[in-house]
């Protein structure tokens, strides 16, 4: 990346705001990385409320903290990455670093050829010393950073007005205050933003098909399929009847298929424009290998993964919700349900279905279809109709795969 018009300055001048004659993309990248990690994150210190960011502690001249003062919490590295990309989602791509570069910054290895930038903008280990905030693996083998807390609405009273102005100009944000849940669960991008909203919204407004044909392996006729932006289950721009569901890619484009006719497709959905006759439906299914069709009430269900389907009920003083969680581990060490006072509910867990091979009684089965939710960690976030009292929450995970929770409404 080209650098523009650097000045050679004395050590005193290097500390001034006239460091660079003209701002470059490299400088903007370093500025945003340090600004975001320095102002939106801080050490998780016991009994310290409100939390202070790393740069706020430096500005206020607070004494160093010891390991015994830390809360012992863990933040997933992926959560910190999501927050960064959430903040820069509207920024020009030239000031947004790749995921690889972001991880280098978190390790203190972000590469820049200019020594002035290295001294002007601290990297993550400079703000959070590794001996107090080590990078580790959690019990579930996920990468975490210890004793770091997310501050979604940082104190701006000590930040230079010109730095705030520059941050807003680069990110396109009008305020430094963020939505905690949207930032922590942002999944629309890994450095590319979340463009294409109009196409996504128009796609989401389509009616569910009357017949669903699942084609797990090969497709003989795919000319009716077109490329489109795929919806994201946590993207705020996904609306309409498909809102909240996982919308996976249907496979390679038509052009790719013509170039690779012998390649197999990933599982795909074929949407039929009209109700077929029985004979037409039989011919469609016959053209597949291990394919099947749904008709009647099964075809009227919403398209998408079965994990996370939700029903919510209400009475005079309580709310009741039921979540469909087939194939989810019921082990309390890997399953949790958190309810906040404003009615937000977050369910986390691990699915065990969707494997390519299944072992039963010393036999190994190669799965011909994989229509159940794939194995791995998941989270479900939804909102109850009103505020609640989290202290009066009870939940049970039944053996039929339904998680049921009941919670008292907050007193008015």
PDB file of C-alpha atoms in Angstrom, residues 5 20 28 58 69 76 87 104 109 121 144 152 154 158 178 266 340 350 385:
ATOM      1  CA  UNK A   5       4.100  12.533   1.879  1.00  0.00           C
ATOM      2  CA  UNK A  20       1.459  13.099   8.806  1.00  0.00           C
ATOM      3  CA  UNK A  28      -6.346   5.174   9.067  1.00  0.00           C
ATOM      4  CA  UNK A  58      -4.074   5.707  30.827  1.00  0.00           C
ATOM      5  CA  UNK A  69      -7.896  -7.723  40.985  1.00  0.00           C
ATOM      6  CA  UNK A  76     -14.139 -15.199  22.786  1.00  0.00           C
ATOM      7  CA  UNK A  87     -18.075  -0.800  13.977  1.00  0.00           C
ATOM      8  CA  UNK A 104      -2.002 -10.206  13.861  1.00  0.00           C
ATOM      9  CA  UNK A 109       2.325  -8.565  15.078  1.00  0.00           C
ATOM     10  CA  UNK A 121      -0.726   3.615  17.650  1.00  0.00           C
ATOM     11  CA  UNK A 144     -10.486 -16.628  24.217  1.00  0.00           C
ATOM     12  CA  UNK A 152     -20.548  -0.523  24.204  1.00  0.00           C
ATOM     13  CA  UNK A 154     -17.478   4.474  26.121  1.00  0.00           C
ATOM     14  CA  UNK A 158     -11.412  12.578  27.771  1.00  0.00           C
ATOM     15  CA  UNK A 178     -23.294   0.855  20.089  1.00  0.00           C
ATOM     16  CA  UNK A 266     -23.657 -29.014  -2.089  1.00  0.00           C
ATOM     17  CA  UNK A 340     -31.947  -9.898  30.474  1.00  0.00           C
ATOM     18  CA  UNK A 350     -23.910 -27.384  20.699  1.00  0.00           C
ATOM     19  CA  UNK A 385     -42.743  -8.723  24.215  1.00  0.00           C
TER      20      UNK A 385
END
